[in-house]
Amino acid sequence: MKPLTYRDAGVDIEAGDEAVRRLAPHAHSTTRPEVLGKIGAFASFVRVPSGYTEPVLVSSTDGVGTKLRVAFRADRHDTVGIDLVAMGVNDILVHGAEPLYFLDYIGTSRVDPARIERIVAGVAEGCRRAGCALVGGEISEMPAIYAKSEYDLVGFAVGVVEGTRIVDGGAVRPGDVVLGLASSGIHSNGFTLALRIVFDVLRLTPDAELPGTGRSVADELLEPTCIYVRSVRRLLAEVEVRAMAHITGGGLPGNLPRALPEGCRAVLHRNAWRVPPVFEALRTAGRVADDEMFRTFNMGIGYVVVVSPPEAERACAMLTQAGETVSRIGEIATGARGVEIVP
């Protein structure tokens, strides 16, 4: 037997080095003044921004989940990085934090430098939308772990908030107004059910039209998750925001209660906002019950802001001016902490 090499075993160091070389310009395009050093060091160095008296670091980690299976089938890898950033930065935004920097992890069966570059170009685009710096990451080639041509993504977001301005829901009171910011579609949650319906029940291909949407399966399902950072941070600078929630896995019933204090219940009016056609397409084809739809998908609301009644009109105007589609979807009532969705 001839002497074995790392490449013979399935790991190509040269391909990894080429991938890193391609990624540097994308990361550089996201830099902030607080970032020290450059891509390629053993660790990243980031100063806390000036202007904070009592800075508190806020962090989150998440992935893209089974939405990646659509990217594999469609061989489209340029948008899932945006989803990765969105899942992290929207979560820390909930507490009023300014996203500061982001790191990613890509585990794959084989390093394809061109495909890795497309993935990370999406991560960089997400970072630019959020105003944070992509300061580093890891690419791990593990052919014994991942199926051929597949990969997984994990992201790590770190932000900063003034200690006296942390948003934790403690100021919420009965009578407060619940505002909903529109999603761009499914975002990055509920895909295990969505894929079962689209690929197993409807037996569609990525380039087929998804009934009722006027779009292909790939276009609809790979639509990137909205990043709400810039519009919400403008709002935080002008309006007292009492609570916020990022509507991810578990939908409105599973996420909004996390932002409410005991004794406060959100009453939402389901006709107060437009539900994107993709959800009706999935509900009909899968014969999915209404309650199941709401606890699996965001149903058209990707982010929630709770404000006092006197601030509601101004908050809506500011968010609309910032480019969001905003609806007054409900109010806070006295009762057990939770969400009630009414006609």
mmCIF file of C-alpha atoms in Angstrom:
data_model
loop_
_atom_site.group_PDB
_atom_site.id
_atom_site.type_symbol
_atom_site.label_atom_id
_atom_site.label_comp_id
_atom_site.label_asym_id
_atom_site.label_seq_id
_atom_site.Cartn_x
_atom_site.Cartn_y
_atom_site.Cartn_z
ATOM 1 C CA MET A 1 0.000 0.000 0.000
ATOM 2 C CA LYS A 2 1.315 3.431 -0.896
ATOM 3 C CA PRO A 3 1.740 5.994 1.917
ATOM 4 C CA LEU A 4 -1.546 7.737 2.708
ATOM 5 C CA THR A 5 -2.035 11.506 2.821
ATOM 6 C CA TYR A 6 -4.643 13.726 4.429
ATOM 7 C CA ARG A 7 -6.089 14.313 0.946
ATOM 8 C CA ASP A 8 -6.404 10.547 0.378
ATOM 9 C CA ALA A 9 -8.448 10.384 3.603
ATOM 10 C CA GLY A 10 -10.780 13.079 2.320
ATOM 11 C CA VAL A 11 -9.404 16.399 3.609
ATOM 12 C CA ASP A 12 -7.853 18.856 1.136
ATOM 13 C CA ILE A 13 -5.741 21.431 2.995
ATOM 14 C CA GLU A 14 -4.975 23.346 -0.199
ATOM 15 C CA ALA A 15 -8.677 23.737 -0.977
ATOM 16 C CA GLY A 16 -9.224 25.050 2.543
ATOM 17 C CA ASP A 17 -6.452 27.578 2.145
ATOM 18 C CA GLU A 18 -7.903 28.701 -1.185
ATOM 19 C CA ALA A 19 -11.332 29.107 0.404
ATOM 20 C CA VAL A 20 -9.904 31.315 3.164
ATOM 21 C CA ARG A 21 -8.072 33.420 0.592
ATOM 22 C CA ARG A 22 -11.348 33.999 -1.263
ATOM 23 C CA LEU A 23 -13.220 34.936 1.910
ATOM 24 C CA ALA A 24 -10.958 37.746 3.108
ATOM 25 C CA PRO A 25 -12.370 40.462 0.792
ATOM 26 C CA HIS A 26 -15.932 39.621 1.830
ATOM 27 C CA ALA A 27 -15.072 39.890 5.516
ATOM 28 C CA HIS A 28 -13.143 43.110 4.922
ATOM 29 C CA SER A 29 -16.252 44.676 3.346
ATOM 30 C CA THR A 30 -18.045 44.428 6.710
ATOM 31 C CA THR A 31 -15.378 45.945 8.959
ATOM 32 C CA ARG A 32 -16.072 48.444 11.719
ATOM 33 C CA PRO A 33 -13.675 50.913 13.397
ATOM 34 C CA GLU A 34 -13.627 48.752 16.517
ATOM 35 C CA VAL A 35 -12.145 45.736 14.712
ATOM 36 C CA LEU A 36 -8.419 45.138 15.234
ATOM 37 C CA GLY A 37 -6.221 42.781 13.245
ATOM 38 C CA LYS A 38 -7.226 40.831 10.157
ATOM 39 C CA ILE A 39 -8.727 37.533 9.003
ATOM 40 C CA GLY A 40 -6.383 34.590 9.472
ATOM 41 C CA ALA A 41 -5.179 35.123 13.037
ATOM 42 C CA PHE A 42 -5.951 32.594 15.757
ATOM 43 C CA ALA A 43 -8.558 34.886 17.316
ATOM 44 C CA SER A 44 -10.383 38.151 16.655
ATOM 45 C CA PHE A 45 -10.023 41.427 18.518
ATOM 46 C CA VAL A 46 -12.860 43.950 18.796
ATOM 47 C CA ARG A 47 -13.035 47.024 21.013
ATOM 48 C CA VAL A 48 -16.269 48.009 22.728
ATOM 49 C CA PRO A 49 -17.596 51.061 20.813
ATOM 50 C CA SER A 50 -17.128 54.449 22.410
ATOM 51 C CA GLY A 51 -20.081 56.274 23.919
ATOM 52 C CA TYR A 52 -21.258 53.531 26.280
ATOM 53 C CA THR A 53 -21.157 54.264 29.995
ATOM 54 C CA GLU A 54 -22.126 50.801 31.225
ATOM 55 C CA PRO A 55 -21.650 48.518 28.195
ATOM 56 C CA VAL A 56 -23.172 45.050 28.429
ATOM 57 C CA LEU A 57 -22.250 42.421 25.836
ATOM 58 C CA VAL A 58 -25.165 40.450 24.400
ATOM 59 C CA SER A 59 -24.613 37.238 22.436
ATOM 60 C CA SER A 60 -26.558 34.627 20.511
ATOM 61 C CA THR A 61 -25.875 31.526 18.442
ATOM 62 C CA ASP A 62 -28.085 29.811 15.867
ATOM 63 C CA GLY A 63 -28.105 28.023 12.539
ATOM 64 C CA VAL A 64 -30.147 27.899 9.346
ATOM 65 C CA GLY A 65 -31.633 24.458 9.939
ATOM 66 C CA THR A 66 -33.287 22.333 7.275
ATOM 67 C CA LYS A 67 -33.690 25.337 4.976
ATOM 68 C CA LEU A 68 -30.273 24.202 3.791
ATOM 69 C CA ARG A 69 -31.901 21.215 2.097
ATOM 70 C CA VAL A 70 -33.524 23.610 -0.372
ATOM 71 C CA ALA A 71 -30.129 25.158 -1.080
ATOM 72 C CA PHE A 72 -28.708 21.678 -1.718
ATOM 73 C CA ARG A 73 -31.510 20.693 -4.080
ATOM 74 C CA ALA A 74 -31.467 23.991 -5.954
ATOM 75 C CA ASP A 75 -27.658 24.288 -5.831
ATOM 76 C CA ARG A 76 -28.085 27.901 -4.675
ATOM 77 C CA HIS A 77 -25.859 28.957 -1.815
ATOM 78 C CA ASP A 78 -25.716 32.757 -1.958
ATOM 79 C CA THR A 79 -28.587 33.610 0.415
ATOM 80 C CA VAL A 80 -28.439 31.138 3.323
ATOM 81 C CA GLY A 81 -25.625 33.199 4.839
ATOM 82 C CA ILE A 82 -28.040 36.121 5.129
ATOM 83 C CA ASP A 83 -30.409 33.838 7.039
ATOM 84 C CA LEU A 84 -27.573 32.814 9.339
ATOM 85 C CA VAL A 85 -26.784 36.402 10.291
ATOM 86 C CA ALA A 86 -30.461 37.293 10.645
ATOM 87 C CA MET A 87 -31.116 34.540 13.173
ATOM 88 C CA GLY A 88 -28.375 35.856 15.437
ATOM 89 C CA VAL A 89 -28.615 39.617 15.107
ATOM 90 C CA ASN A 90 -32.420 39.738 15.355
ATOM 91 C CA ASP A 91 -32.196 37.788 18.607
ATOM 92 C CA ILE A 92 -29.778 40.190 20.267
ATOM 93 C CA LEU A 93 -31.694 43.161 18.847
ATOM 94 C CA VAL A 94 -34.680 42.026 20.937
ATOM 95 C CA HIS A 95 -32.840 43.256 24.021
ATOM 96 C CA GLY A 96 -31.867 46.574 22.463
ATOM 97 C CA ALA A 97 -28.334 45.546 21.497
ATOM 98 C CA GLU A 98 -26.315 47.014 18.651
ATOM 99 C CA PRO A 99 -24.801 44.088 16.695
ATOM 100 C CA LEU A 100 -21.039 44.473 16.875
ATOM 101 C CA TYR A 101 -19.448 41.417 15.311
ATOM 102 C CA PHE A 102 -20.250 37.995 13.895
ATOM 103 C CA LEU A 103 -18.458 34.672 13.439
ATOM 104 C CA ASP A 104 -19.502 31.674 11.368
ATOM 105 C CA TYR A 105 -18.836 27.951 11.281
ATOM 106 C CA ILE A 106 -19.138 25.839 8.134
ATOM 107 C CA GLY A 107 -18.917 22.070 8.470
ATOM 108 C CA THR A 108 -18.859 20.253 5.133
ATOM 109 C CA SER A 109 -18.128 16.943 3.456
ATOM 110 C CA ARG A 110 -15.751 18.589 0.988
ATOM 111 C CA VAL A 111 -14.328 22.096 0.702
ATOM 112 C CA ASP A 112 -15.338 23.562 -2.637
ATOM 113 C CA PRO A 113 -13.703 27.026 -2.553
ATOM 114 C CA ALA A 114 -16.178 28.548 -5.024
ATOM 115 C CA ARG A 115 -19.211 27.295 -3.095
ATOM 116 C CA ILE A 116 -17.724 28.304 0.254
ATOM 117 C CA GLU A 117 -17.175 31.763 -1.188
ATOM 118 C CA ARG A 118 -20.839 32.011 -2.227
ATOM 119 C CA ILE A 119 -21.956 30.986 1.252
ATOM 120 C CA VAL A 120 -19.695 33.491 3.013
ATOM 121 C CA ALA A 121 -20.582 36.236 0.532
ATOM 122 C CA GLY A 122 -24.130 35.808 1.857
ATOM 123 C CA VAL A 123 -22.884 36.002 5.444
ATOM 124 C CA ALA A 124 -21.050 39.224 4.588
ATOM 125 C CA GLU A 125 -24.180 40.651 2.970
ATOM 126 C CA GLY A 126 -26.138 39.864 6.114
ATOM 127 C CA CYS A 127 -23.477 41.572 8.221
ATOM 128 C CA ARG A 128 -23.600 44.673 6.030
ATOM 129 C CA ARG A 129 -27.393 44.800 6.422
ATOM 130 C CA ALA A 130 -27.008 44.512 10.192
ATOM 131 C CA GLY A 131 -24.055 46.900 10.447
ATOM 132 C CA CYS A 132 -21.809 44.354 12.176
ATOM 133 C CA ALA A 133 -18.373 43.049 11.268
ATOM 134 C CA LEU A 134 -17.603 39.528 10.104
ATOM 135 C CA VAL A 135 -14.423 39.005 12.105
ATOM 136 C CA GLY A 136 -13.696 35.322 11.621
ATOM 137 C CA GLY A 137 -14.973 31.786 11.428
ATOM 138 C CA GLU A 138 -14.100 28.176 10.833
ATOM 139 C CA ILE A 139 -14.322 25.819 7.875
ATOM 140 C CA SER A 140 -14.195 22.148 8.823
ATOM 141 C CA GLU A 141 -13.944 19.418 6.183
ATOM 142 C CA MET A 142 -15.350 16.155 7.599
ATOM 143 C CA PRO A 143 -16.291 13.643 4.895
ATOM 144 C CA ALA A 144 -17.072 11.003 7.515
ATOM 145 C CA ILE A 145 -19.718 13.235 9.145
ATOM 146 C CA TYR A 146 -21.510 15.039 6.304
ATOM 147 C CA ALA A 147 -23.166 13.519 3.249
ATOM 148 C CA LYS A 148 -21.549 14.243 -0.090
ATOM 149 C CA SER A 149 -21.918 17.893 -1.198
ATOM 150 C CA GLU A 150 -23.719 18.870 2.033
ATOM 151 C CA TYR A 151 -22.777 21.312 4.759
ATOM 152 C CA ASP A 152 -24.060 22.909 7.927
ATOM 153 C CA LEU A 153 -23.917 26.524 9.083
ATOM 154 C CA VAL A 154 -23.719 27.959 12.585
ATOM 155 C CA GLY A 155 -23.361 31.623 13.481
ATOM 156 C CA PHE A 156 -22.372 33.596 16.559
ATOM 157 C CA ALA A 157 -23.531 37.193 17.014
ATOM 158 C CA VAL A 158 -22.187 39.575 19.666
ATOM 159 C CA GLY A 159 -23.609 43.012 20.368
ATOM 160 C CA VAL A 160 -23.525 45.708 22.990
ATOM 161 C CA VAL A 161 -26.213 47.623 24.867
ATOM 162 C CA GLU A 162 -26.138 50.343 27.501
ATOM 163 C CA GLY A 163 -26.786 48.667 30.840
ATOM 164 C CA THR A 164 -29.571 51.097 31.685
ATOM 165 C CA ARG A 165 -31.321 50.569 28.321
ATOM 166 C CA ILE A 166 -31.672 46.793 28.186
ATOM 167 C CA VAL A 167 -35.111 45.835 26.842
ATOM 168 C CA ASP A 168 -36.399 42.890 28.872
ATOM 169 C CA GLY A 169 -40.181 43.242 28.851
ATOM 170 C CA GLY A 170 -40.374 44.310 32.467
ATOM 171 C CA ALA A 171 -42.057 47.613 31.562
ATOM 172 C CA VAL A 172 -44.968 45.990 29.666
ATOM 173 C CA ARG A 173 -48.413 46.896 31.015
ATOM 174 C CA PRO A 174 -51.997 45.904 30.127
ATOM 175 C CA GLY A 175 -53.244 48.244 27.420
ATOM 176 C CA ASP A 176 -49.916 48.413 25.580
ATOM 177 C CA VAL A 177 -50.015 48.099 21.798
ATOM 178 C CA VAL A 178 -48.484 45.172 19.891
ATOM 179 C CA LEU A 179 -46.963 46.067 16.522
ATOM 180 C CA GLY A 180 -45.990 43.423 13.984
ATOM 181 C CA LEU A 181 -43.242 43.833 11.378
ATOM 182 C CA ALA A 182 -43.856 41.815 8.235
ATOM 183 C CA SER A 183 -41.729 38.804 7.406
ATOM 184 C CA SER A 184 -40.448 38.073 3.914
ATOM 185 C CA GLY A 185 -42.008 34.611 4.028
ATOM 186 C CA ILE A 186 -41.040 31.496 5.931
ATOM 187 C CA HIS A 187 -37.696 32.957 7.093
ATOM 188 C CA SER A 188 -35.690 30.049 8.594
ATOM 189 C CA ASN A 189 -38.166 28.124 10.726
ATOM 190 C CA GLY A 190 -40.691 25.372 10.184
ATOM 191 C CA PHE A 191 -38.788 23.962 7.224
ATOM 192 C CA THR A 192 -39.005 20.340 8.307
ATOM 193 C CA LEU A 193 -42.779 20.550 7.854
ATOM 194 C CA ALA A 194 -42.562 22.802 4.791
ATOM 195 C CA LEU A 195 -40.193 20.411 3.006
ATOM 196 C CA ARG A 196 -42.385 17.436 3.831
ATOM 197 C CA ILE A 197 -45.304 19.195 2.153
ATOM 198 C CA VAL A 198 -43.435 20.607 -0.840
ATOM 199 C CA PHE A 199 -41.211 17.659 -1.748
ATOM 200 C CA ASP A 200 -43.120 14.631 -0.401
ATOM 201 C CA VAL A 201 -46.795 15.621 -0.666
ATOM 202 C CA LEU A 202 -46.730 17.949 -3.688
ATOM 203 C CA ARG A 203 -43.645 16.224 -5.178
ATOM 204 C CA LEU A 204 -42.344 19.498 -6.601
ATOM 205 C CA THR A 205 -38.862 20.235 -7.876
ATOM 206 C CA PRO A 206 -36.976 23.412 -6.932
ATOM 207 C CA ASP A 207 -37.729 25.061 -10.284
ATOM 208 C CA ALA A 208 -41.451 24.191 -10.250
ATOM 209 C CA GLU A 209 -44.006 26.838 -9.313
ATOM 210 C CA LEU A 210 -45.256 26.677 -5.749
ATOM 211 C CA PRO A 211 -49.055 26.803 -6.138
ATOM 212 C CA GLY A 212 -50.672 30.088 -5.194
ATOM 213 C CA THR A 213 -47.422 32.040 -4.899
ATOM 214 C CA GLY A 214 -46.497 32.820 -8.515
ATOM 215 C CA ARG A 215 -42.891 31.919 -7.667
ATOM 216 C CA SER A 216 -40.705 28.864 -7.991
ATOM 217 C CA VAL A 217 -40.148 26.617 -5.005
ATOM 218 C CA ALA A 218 -36.511 27.728 -4.778
ATOM 219 C CA ASP A 219 -37.312 31.440 -5.043
ATOM 220 C CA GLU A 220 -40.029 31.248 -2.392
ATOM 221 C CA LEU A 221 -38.319 28.960 0.094
ATOM 222 C CA LEU A 222 -34.873 30.549 -0.208
ATOM 223 C CA GLU A 223 -36.148 34.113 0.276
ATOM 224 C CA PRO A 224 -33.785 35.450 2.979
ATOM 225 C CA THR A 225 -34.886 36.192 6.512
ATOM 226 C CA CYS A 226 -35.506 39.894 7.170
ATOM 227 C CA ILE A 227 -32.874 41.693 9.217
ATOM 228 C CA TYR A 228 -34.654 44.315 11.327
ATOM 229 C CA VAL A 229 -31.608 45.922 12.933
ATOM 230 C CA ARG A 230 -31.393 49.308 11.209
ATOM 231 C CA SER A 231 -35.102 50.159 11.391
ATOM 232 C CA VAL A 232 -35.556 48.998 14.990
ATOM 233 C CA ARG A 233 -32.431 50.752 16.217
ATOM 234 C CA ARG A 234 -33.753 54.014 14.755
ATOM 235 C CA LEU A 235 -36.948 53.396 16.685
ATOM 236 C CA LEU A 236 -35.094 52.676 19.932
ATOM 237 C CA ALA A 237 -33.338 56.030 19.678
ATOM 238 C CA GLU A 238 -36.643 57.927 19.659
ATOM 239 C CA VAL A 239 -39.355 55.810 21.282
ATOM 240 C CA GLU A 240 -39.675 53.948 24.569
ATOM 241 C CA VAL A 241 -39.959 50.325 23.447
ATOM 242 C CA ARG A 242 -41.261 48.110 26.229
ATOM 243 C CA ALA A 243 -40.667 44.678 24.724
ATOM 244 C CA MET A 244 -39.646 42.989 21.487
ATOM 245 C CA ALA A 245 -39.720 39.455 20.125
ATOM 246 C CA HIS A 246 -38.091 37.742 17.159
ATOM 247 C CA ILE A 247 -40.665 35.324 15.737
ATOM 248 C CA THR A 248 -38.780 32.129 14.980
ATOM 249 C CA GLY A 249 -39.441 28.462 15.806
ATOM 250 C CA GLY A 250 -42.696 28.215 17.727
ATOM 251 C CA GLY A 251 -44.249 31.156 15.919
ATOM 252 C CA LEU A 252 -46.106 33.940 17.705
ATOM 253 C CA PRO A 253 -47.464 31.690 20.508
ATOM 254 C CA GLY A 254 -44.011 30.336 21.280
ATOM 255 C CA ASN A 255 -41.942 33.517 21.122
ATOM 256 C CA LEU A 256 -43.991 36.533 22.172
ATOM 257 C CA PRO A 257 -44.633 35.217 25.730
ATOM 258 C CA ARG A 258 -40.856 35.174 26.289
ATOM 259 C CA ALA A 259 -40.957 38.986 26.154
ATOM 260 C CA LEU A 260 -43.898 39.435 28.548
ATOM 261 C CA PRO A 261 -43.970 39.681 32.347
ATOM 262 C CA GLU A 262 -46.266 37.584 34.505
ATOM 263 C CA GLY A 263 -49.851 38.824 34.468
ATOM 264 C CA CYS A 264 -49.682 40.096 30.870
ATOM 265 C CA ARG A 265 -51.260 38.344 27.915
ATOM 266 C CA ALA A 266 -51.011 39.325 24.233
ATOM 267 C CA VAL A 267 -54.325 39.345 22.372
ATOM 268 C CA LEU A 268 -53.670 39.290 18.630
ATOM 269 C CA HIS A 269 -56.224 39.882 15.873
ATOM 270 C CA ARG A 270 -55.438 37.491 13.034
ATOM 271 C CA ASN A 271 -57.096 39.673 10.391
ATOM 272 C CA ALA A 272 -54.933 42.677 11.323
ATOM 273 C CA TRP A 273 -52.092 41.710 8.991
ATOM 274 C CA ARG A 274 -51.582 40.115 5.594
ATOM 275 C CA VAL A 275 -50.514 36.477 5.655
ATOM 276 C CA PRO A 276 -48.191 35.744 2.685
ATOM 277 C CA PRO A 277 -49.555 33.253 0.108
ATOM 278 C CA VAL A 278 -46.848 30.676 0.880
ATOM 279 C CA PHE A 279 -48.503 29.849 4.192
ATOM 280 C CA GLU A 280 -51.903 29.225 2.642
ATOM 281 C CA ALA A 281 -50.224 27.042 0.019
ATOM 282 C CA LEU A 282 -48.604 24.938 2.742
ATOM 283 C CA ARG A 283 -51.744 24.799 4.885
ATOM 284 C CA THR A 284 -53.910 23.638 2.002
ATOM 285 C CA ALA A 285 -51.525 21.071 0.546
ATOM 286 C CA GLY A 286 -50.610 19.620 3.939
ATOM 287 C CA ARG A 287 -54.095 19.922 5.449
ATOM 288 C CA VAL A 288 -52.388 21.575 8.401
ATOM 289 C CA ALA A 289 -54.588 22.717 11.293
ATOM 290 C CA ASP A 290 -54.739 26.430 12.058
ATOM 291 C CA ASP A 291 -53.162 26.081 15.503
ATOM 292 C CA GLU A 292 -50.359 24.011 14.020
ATOM 293 C CA MET A 293 -49.655 26.671 11.394
ATOM 294 C CA PHE A 294 -49.338 29.384 14.041
ATOM 295 C CA ARG A 295 -47.051 27.378 16.304
ATOM 296 C CA THR A 296 -44.812 26.242 13.434
ATOM 297 C CA PHE A 297 -44.502 29.289 11.157
ATOM 298 C CA ASN A 298 -44.256 33.063 11.637
ATOM 299 C CA MET A 299 -47.430 33.487 9.514
ATOM 300 C CA GLY A 300 -46.228 36.787 8.094
ATOM 301 C CA ILE A 301 -44.951 38.483 11.262
ATOM 302 C CA GLY A 302 -41.187 38.263 11.684
ATOM 303 C CA TYR A 303 -40.675 40.665 14.574
ATOM 304 C CA VAL A 304 -42.873 42.210 17.279
ATOM 305 C CA VAL A 305 -42.548 45.531 19.085
ATOM 306 C CA VAL A 306 -44.616 46.469 22.163
ATOM 307 C CA VAL A 307 -45.109 50.169 22.960
ATOM 308 C CA SER A 308 -47.416 52.283 25.103
ATOM 309 C CA PRO A 309 -50.630 53.558 23.428
ATOM 310 C CA PRO A 310 -49.402 57.175 23.129
ATOM 311 C CA GLU A 311 -46.280 55.993 21.284
ATOM 312 C CA ALA A 312 -48.001 53.591 18.884
ATOM 313 C CA GLU A 313 -48.751 55.992 16.028
ATOM 314 C CA ARG A 314 -45.270 57.522 16.072
ATOM 315 C CA ALA A 315 -43.633 54.095 16.234
ATOM 316 C CA CYS A 316 -45.631 52.907 13.218
ATOM 317 C CA ALA A 317 -44.671 56.004 11.262
ATOM 318 C CA MET A 318 -40.966 55.665 12.081
ATOM 319 C CA LEU A 319 -40.829 51.981 11.192
ATOM 320 C CA THR A 320 -42.714 52.560 7.954
ATOM 321 C CA GLN A 321 -40.358 55.388 7.027
ATOM 322 C CA ALA A 322 -37.452 52.997 7.689
ATOM 323 C CA GLY A 323 -38.870 50.586 5.117
ATOM 324 C CA GLU A 324 -40.813 48.135 7.249
ATOM 325 C CA THR A 325 -44.372 46.973 6.651
ATOM 326 C CA VAL A 326 -45.982 47.512 10.052
ATOM 327 C CA SER A 327 -49.366 46.428 11.381
ATOM 328 C CA ARG A 328 -51.085 47.085 14.696
ATOM 329 C CA ILE A 329 -51.776 43.432 15.436
ATOM 330 C CA GLY A 330 -53.063 43.462 19.008
ATOM 331 C CA GLU A 331 -52.787 44.647 22.563
ATOM 332 C CA ILE A 332 -51.659 43.509 25.983
ATOM 333 C CA ALA A 333 -54.379 42.331 28.352
ATOM 334 C CA THR A 334 -54.404 41.180 31.967
ATOM 335 C CA GLY A 335 -54.154 37.418 32.310
ATOM 336 C CA ALA A 336 -51.849 34.428 32.298
ATOM 337 C CA ARG A 337 -48.701 35.051 30.310
ATOM 338 C CA GLY A 338 -49.281 33.825 26.776
ATOM 339 C CA VAL A 339 -50.753 34.642 23.386
ATOM 340 C CA GLU A 340 -54.396 34.517 22.353
ATOM 341 C CA ILE A 341 -55.158 34.780 18.641
ATOM 342 C CA VAL A 342 -58.713 35.921 17.972
ATOM 343 C CA PRO A 343 -60.703 36.512 14.737
#
